[in-house]
Amino acid sequence: MHDGPNSPPTLHDVAREAGVSVATASRALNGSTRNVRSENASRVRAAAAKLGYQPHLSAQAIARGSTRTVALVVRDVADPYFSAIAAGVGRAAEADRLIVTMAVAEGSPERELEIVRTLRGQRPRVIIVAGSRVDGAGTGDALAEELRHYRTAGGRVVLISQPDLPFPTVTIDNRGGAERLATALLGAGYRRFAVLTAPPEIRTSRERHEGFLAGLRGCGVPEPLVIETGFTREGGYEAARRLVTRGFEDVEAVFAVNDVMAIGAMTAFRDAGVVPGADIGVAGFDDIASAVDVVPALTSVAVPLREAGARAMRLALSQDETAGAESSAEMPTHVVLRDSTHVRPAP
Amino acid sequence: MHDGPNSPPTLHDVAREAGVSVATASRALNGSTRNVRSENASRVRAAAAKLGYQPHLSAQAIARGSTRTVALVVRDVADPYFSAIAAGVGRAAEADRLIVTMAVAEGSPERELEIVRTLRGQRPRVIIVAGSRVDGAGTGDALAEELRHYRTAGGRVVLISQPDLPFPTVTIDNRGGAERLATALLGAGYRRFAVLTAPPEIRTSRERHEGFLAGLRGCGVPEPLVIETGFTREGGYEAARRLVTRGFEDVEAVFAVNDVMAIGAMTAFRDAGVVPGADIGVAGFDDIASAVDVVPALTSVAVPLREAGARAMRLALSQDETAGAESSAEMPTHVVLRDSTHVRPAP
DNA sequence: TTGTAGGCGTTATCAG
DNA sequence: CTGATAACGCCTACAA
């Protein structure tokens, strides 16, 4: 009570309060509890409780040489795609009493690089990068370099949906899902399509686009119209508006490379007096929660996003173990047809 | 090159590589750059770059006695309400080069307590608790106790939407917003209401409920029917289904205490063949992004969630400064009437 | 079972 | 301007 008012209590304080040495206090609170006399152990615990002691994680980290931290990089927390992944990572981390620190790489690659750098300073057990702009091991790819440094220093890296980098990756079957979606839409009677894509640097978008084209190929349908826009709800809205302005007599259905874009597009259509599902089919990708709450309910490709996050964690953790550890996993996707592609256009 | 293959390079390695002392290396990389000869400085920087050195944040934390970490506690990342707040916190933190660590307190108060405890071990500059189950300073409130410990040790606590605890708080004008919503709905011609609430332990729900009742009071309308359910989309769905089953001849409009519940309710209505906006009015609270994408667009009360998060950060940071620092802030809310309460019921 | 002492990677103090 | 050296809070042989 006679020292400074603030600055949290240390192990020394607890030891003094309990009348034992720091070593004993340390052992009683963390090390193998077996080796300390139970009376002392409870004295220490009592002292800790009384003082409101909480071990300094940084001190433990440096003393032990390792942390219980998982670093997660996402592009945007507010995007349901990423928050679902984040939720999965969080849940899996919790099971192992790991702490997840989350960084948001809004847009700029520089920012992204800076983030991974900082993260590296945290000495996390694992770094998980979800949907960033890691594009290929091309020259000047400072990000990959940074991750390589981290891995060399004993860190574990897991990427989500960035299969072309030399790190364990949780992959999503974007291509296959989009291909099956194309098939399903053909089956529903649609023949003439527009595709709403994001810029090709965003690999997820590119894969879905390519998969969709692949599904169409050889079926004698015309080459789809392609409208490039942002990977966001606003992007989708804007693209649909452009489509309406241009005139869409030659388009029966629109495939947006993700659900938020598709939902934005549906709203744009409605705002322009075009009825989605009736006047034009709309399909998305991801099957986010709100896909069933829009009208008409959105046809989409379901992606187990939470599972992907959880899987990434497990993948990272399993790398400790003997060589047998698998180094990547692909999450399956499946088409969910709903009313937004229900009404088959008249021939 | 002759030591173990992994374990990241330390400042010693950099110093050796650059041919200077650790002290100099430290100064060149972090301390006031002015006091080191520019030639040495660049040698050090070069060595650091070559080795891929990254300062050990934990070591810095313990040496400096402080961290650059902000801890954020939310109930669920995947809920747009919390992810919007998180986004705001993240943005504000970024401006001060602070790192956000995010913990998810899914449900159980024990888990929540454990989280704050662990967080305390991180020695963050700030702990922000958003929408947890802190209910009142009643006896046995271990969470408040934990936060008090933290604050005593010099930490800054900011709560979002928990005004009855003795910590700086960013408050949301739930009561006022709900009251004005009630007035607006009365103005639109609705007279007989049902309220979809969450259990009263969730203070946000309680406030909105009470505000709504207050807005109705003295207007000669019947006491609303109250349906208690979960604070989630599923809760809303379920409650609406119950309402339909029960029969809703005496209800013209439904007020759900948040948007995800309202959206769930709308879907339930539709599934039961009841047309929201026409057969029954629906209003929510929060004005989340998807409120404009559902059909009919959802009447709601807009809450500046991102701003609330950012504000919480600033509030925390300003507590450093001289006594004049404000200790709380209230975020305004405003009613947004849309088509879900557009069609005025026949008298 | 317990205490002493050295070390983890940085920063900060204090002589050179 | 630079280099030893003592902290920082904790863990862990090693010795008692």
PDB file of N, CA and C in Angstrom, chain B residues 142-184:
ATOM      1  N   ALA B 142     -18.113  -9.766 -10.769  1.00  0.00           N
ATOM      2  CA  ALA B 142     -16.678  -9.974 -10.906  1.00  0.00           C
ATOM      3  C   ALA B 142     -16.092  -9.212 -12.084  1.00  0.00           C
ATOM      4  N   LEU B 143     -16.913  -9.028 -13.102  1.00  0.00           N
ATOM      5  CA  LEU B 143     -16.395  -8.358 -14.283  1.00  0.00           C
ATOM      6  C   LEU B 143     -16.043  -6.910 -13.969  1.00  0.00           C
ATOM      7  N   ALA B 144     -16.961  -6.230 -13.318  1.00  0.00           N
ATOM      8  CA  ALA B 144     -16.702  -4.845 -12.953  1.00  0.00           C
ATOM      9  C   ALA B 144     -15.487  -4.762 -12.043  1.00  0.00           C
ATOM     10  N   GLU B 145     -15.381  -5.714 -11.164  1.00  0.00           N
ATOM     11  CA  GLU B 145     -14.245  -5.785 -10.260  1.00  0.00           C
ATOM     12  C   GLU B 145     -12.932  -5.878 -11.049  1.00  0.00           C
ATOM     13  N   GLU B 146     -12.976  -6.741 -12.024  1.00  0.00           N
ATOM     14  CA  GLU B 146     -11.800  -6.955 -12.869  1.00  0.00           C
ATOM     15  C   GLU B 146     -11.411  -5.657 -13.585  1.00  0.00           C
ATOM     16  N   LEU B 147     -12.419  -4.991 -14.101  1.00  0.00           N
ATOM     17  CA  LEU B 147     -12.155  -3.745 -14.803  1.00  0.00           C
ATOM     18  C   LEU B 147     -11.623  -2.684 -13.840  1.00  0.00           C
ATOM     19  N   ARG B 148     -12.112  -2.716 -12.633  1.00  0.00           N
ATOM     20  CA  ARG B 148     -11.653  -1.753 -11.646  1.00  0.00           C
ATOM     21  C   ARG B 148     -10.168  -1.984 -11.344  1.00  0.00           C
ATOM     22  N   HIS B 149      -9.817  -3.235 -11.198  1.00  0.00           N
ATOM     23  CA  HIS B 149      -8.409  -3.565 -11.000  1.00  0.00           C
ATOM     24  C   HIS B 149      -7.565  -2.974 -12.122  1.00  0.00           C
ATOM     25  N   TYR B 150      -8.043  -3.211 -13.304  1.00  0.00           N
ATOM     26  CA  TYR B 150      -7.300  -2.740 -14.477  1.00  0.00           C
ATOM     27  C   TYR B 150      -7.130  -1.228 -14.435  1.00  0.00           C
ATOM     28  N   ARG B 151      -8.193  -0.564 -14.121  1.00  0.00           N
ATOM     29  CA  ARG B 151      -8.152   0.881 -14.101  1.00  0.00           C
ATOM     30  C   ARG B 151      -7.239   1.395 -12.991  1.00  0.00           C
ATOM     31  N   THR B 152      -7.303   0.731 -11.861  1.00  0.00           N
ATOM     32  CA  THR B 152      -6.437   1.111 -10.743  1.00  0.00           C
ATOM     33  C   THR B 152      -4.968   1.011 -11.147  1.00  0.00           C
ATOM     34  N   ALA B 153      -4.688   0.045 -11.966  1.00  0.00           N
ATOM     35  CA  ALA B 153      -3.316  -0.160 -12.407  1.00  0.00           C
ATOM     36  C   ALA B 153      -2.949   0.777 -13.554  1.00  0.00           C
ATOM     37  N   GLY B 154      -3.791   1.740 -13.800  1.00  0.00           N
ATOM     38  CA  GLY B 154      -3.441   2.729 -14.798  1.00  0.00           C
ATOM     39  C   GLY B 154      -4.056   2.496 -16.164  1.00  0.00           C
ATOM     40  N   GLY B 155      -4.909   1.487 -16.313  1.00  0.00           N
ATOM     41  CA  GLY B 155      -5.527   1.226 -17.604  1.00  0.00           C
ATOM     42  C   GLY B 155      -6.748   2.096 -17.833  1.00  0.00           C
ATOM     43  N   ARG B 156      -7.101   2.258 -19.075  1.00  0.00           N
ATOM     44  CA  ARG B 156      -8.277   3.050 -19.418  1.00  0.00           C
ATOM     45  C   ARG B 156      -9.368   2.125 -19.921  1.00  0.00           C
ATOM     46  N   VAL B 157     -10.529   2.275 -19.351  1.00  0.00           N
ATOM     47  CA  VAL B 157     -11.662   1.453 -19.745  1.00  0.00           C
ATOM     48  C   VAL B 157     -12.709   2.336 -20.416  1.00  0.00           C
ATOM     49  N   VAL B 158     -13.238   1.871 -21.517  1.00  0.00           N
ATOM     50  CA  VAL B 158     -14.391   2.561 -22.092  1.00  0.00           C
ATOM     51  C   VAL B 158     -15.449   1.522 -22.415  1.00  0.00           C
ATOM     52  N   LEU B 159     -16.637   1.817 -22.006  1.00  0.00           N
ATOM     53  CA  LEU B 159     -17.744   0.918 -22.273  1.00  0.00           C
ATOM     54  C   LEU B 159     -18.574   1.496 -23.419  1.00  0.00           C
ATOM     55  N   ILE B 160     -19.158   0.608 -24.193  1.00  0.00           N
ATOM     56  CA  ILE B 160     -20.088   1.084 -25.198  1.00  0.00           C
ATOM     57  C   ILE B 160     -21.459   0.579 -24.820  1.00  0.00           C
ATOM     58  N   SER B 161     -22.321   1.525 -24.536  1.00  0.00           N
ATOM     59  CA  SER B 161     -23.701   1.176 -24.259  1.00  0.00           C
ATOM     60  C   SER B 161     -23.932   0.430 -22.941  1.00  0.00           C
ATOM     61  N   GLN B 162     -23.202   0.815 -21.892  1.00  0.00           N
ATOM     62  CA  GLN B 162     -23.396   0.209 -20.567  1.00  0.00           C
ATOM     63  C   GLN B 162     -23.374   1.302 -19.514  1.00  0.00           C
ATOM     64  N   PRO B 163     -24.265   2.254 -19.604  1.00  0.00           N
ATOM     65  CA  PRO B 163     -24.124   3.504 -18.861  1.00  0.00           C
ATOM     66  C   PRO B 163     -24.133   3.382 -17.345  1.00  0.00           C
ATOM     67  N   ASP B 164     -24.502   2.276 -16.775  1.00  0.00           N
ATOM     68  CA  ASP B 164     -24.615   2.269 -15.323  1.00  0.00           C
ATOM     69  C   ASP B 164     -23.378   1.789 -14.589  1.00  0.00           C
ATOM     70  N   LEU B 165     -22.265   1.694 -15.267  1.00  0.00           N
ATOM     71  CA  LEU B 165     -21.041   1.318 -14.596  1.00  0.00           C
ATOM     72  C   LEU B 165     -20.129   2.537 -14.496  1.00  0.00           C
ATOM     73  N   PRO B 166     -19.320   2.607 -13.464  1.00  0.00           N
ATOM     74  CA  PRO B 166     -18.534   3.819 -13.228  1.00  0.00           C
ATOM     75  C   PRO B 166     -17.319   3.922 -14.137  1.00  0.00           C
ATOM     76  N   PHE B 167     -17.559   3.828 -15.444  1.00  0.00           N
ATOM     77  CA  PHE B 167     -16.476   3.988 -16.389  1.00  0.00           C
ATOM     78  C   PHE B 167     -16.953   4.915 -17.502  1.00  0.00           C
ATOM     79  N   PRO B 168     -16.021   5.568 -18.151  1.00  0.00           N
ATOM     80  CA  PRO B 168     -16.413   6.391 -19.297  1.00  0.00           C
ATOM     81  C   PRO B 168     -17.185   5.533 -20.286  1.00  0.00           C
ATOM     82  N   THR B 169     -18.199   6.096 -20.855  1.00  0.00           N
ATOM     83  CA  THR B 169     -19.088   5.293 -21.678  1.00  0.00           C
ATOM     84  C   THR B 169     -19.522   6.022 -22.938  1.00  0.00           C
ATOM     85  N   VAL B 170     -19.553   5.279 -24.011  1.00  0.00           N
ATOM     86  CA  VAL B 170     -20.186   5.798 -25.206  1.00  0.00           C
ATOM     87  C   VAL B 170     -21.572   5.206 -25.239  1.00  0.00           C
ATOM     88  N   THR B 171     -22.493   6.081 -25.169  1.00  0.00           N
ATOM     89  CA  THR B 171     -23.856   5.679 -24.998  1.00  0.00           C
ATOM     90  C   THR B 171     -24.583   5.879 -26.316  1.00  0.00           C
ATOM     91  N   ILE B 172     -25.620   5.106 -26.512  1.00  0.00           N
ATOM     92  CA  ILE B 172     -26.410   5.284 -27.724  1.00  0.00           C
ATOM     93  C   ILE B 172     -27.804   5.696 -27.308  1.00  0.00           C
ATOM     94  N   ASP B 173     -28.343   6.639 -27.994  1.00  0.00           N
ATOM     95  CA  ASP B 173     -29.643   7.148 -27.564  1.00  0.00           C
ATOM     96  C   ASP B 173     -30.754   6.178 -27.948  1.00  0.00           C
ATOM     97  N   ASN B 174     -30.733   5.040 -27.288  1.00  0.00           N
ATOM     98  CA  ASN B 174     -31.715   4.007 -27.578  1.00  0.00           C
ATOM     99  C   ASN B 174     -33.118   4.446 -27.210  1.00  0.00           C
ATOM    100  N   ARG B 175     -33.228   4.996 -26.024  1.00  0.00           N
ATOM    101  CA  ARG B 175     -34.554   5.359 -25.518  1.00  0.00           C
ATOM    102  C   ARG B 175     -35.184   6.437 -26.404  1.00  0.00           C
ATOM    103  N   GLY B 176     -34.397   7.482 -26.649  1.00  0.00           N
ATOM    104  CA  GLY B 176     -34.921   8.584 -27.462  1.00  0.00           C
ATOM    105  C   GLY B 176     -35.280   8.128 -28.866  1.00  0.00           C
ATOM    106  N   GLY B 177     -34.399   7.308 -29.437  1.00  0.00           N
ATOM    107  CA  GLY B 177     -34.643   6.840 -30.791  1.00  0.00           C
ATOM    108  C   GLY B 177     -35.917   6.029 -30.874  1.00  0.00           C
ATOM    109  N   ALA B 178     -36.097   5.143 -29.902  1.00  0.00           N
ATOM    110  CA  ALA B 178     -37.289   4.283 -29.907  1.00  0.00           C
ATOM    111  C   ALA B 178     -38.547   5.124 -29.688  1.00  0.00           C
ATOM    112  N   GLU B 179     -38.399   6.115 -28.853  1.00  0.00           N
ATOM    113  CA  GLU B 179     -39.537   6.988 -28.578  1.00  0.00           C
ATOM    114  C   GLU B 179     -39.952   7.744 -29.843  1.00  0.00           C
ATOM    115  N   ARG B 180     -38.964   8.267 -30.531  1.00  0.00           N
ATOM    116  CA  ARG B 180     -39.288   8.998 -31.761  1.00  0.00           C
ATOM    117  C   ARG B 180     -39.833   8.062 -32.836  1.00  0.00           C
ATOM    118  N   LEU B 181     -39.335   6.819 -32.809  1.00  0.00           N
ATOM    119  CA  LEU B 181     -39.870   5.844 -33.759  1.00  0.00           C
ATOM    120  C   LEU B 181     -41.362   5.616 -33.487  1.00  0.00           C
ATOM    121  N   ALA B 182     -41.690   5.460 -32.218  1.00  0.00           N
ATOM    122  CA  ALA B 182     -43.098   5.261 -31.851  1.00  0.00           C
ATOM    123  C   ALA B 182     -43.940   6.421 -32.367  1.00  0.00           C
ATOM    124  N   THR B 183     -43.454   7.612 -32.132  1.00  0.00           N
ATOM    125  CA  THR B 183     -44.168   8.794 -32.599  1.00  0.00           C
ATOM    126  C   THR B 183     -44.354   8.763 -34.119  1.00  0.00           C
ATOM    127  N   ALA B 184     -43.278   8.400 -34.807  1.00  0.00           N
ATOM    128  CA  ALA B 184     -43.337   8.355 -36.264  1.00  0.00           C
ATOM    129  C   ALA B 184     -44.340   7.307 -36.741  1.00  0.00           C
TER     130      ALA B 184
END
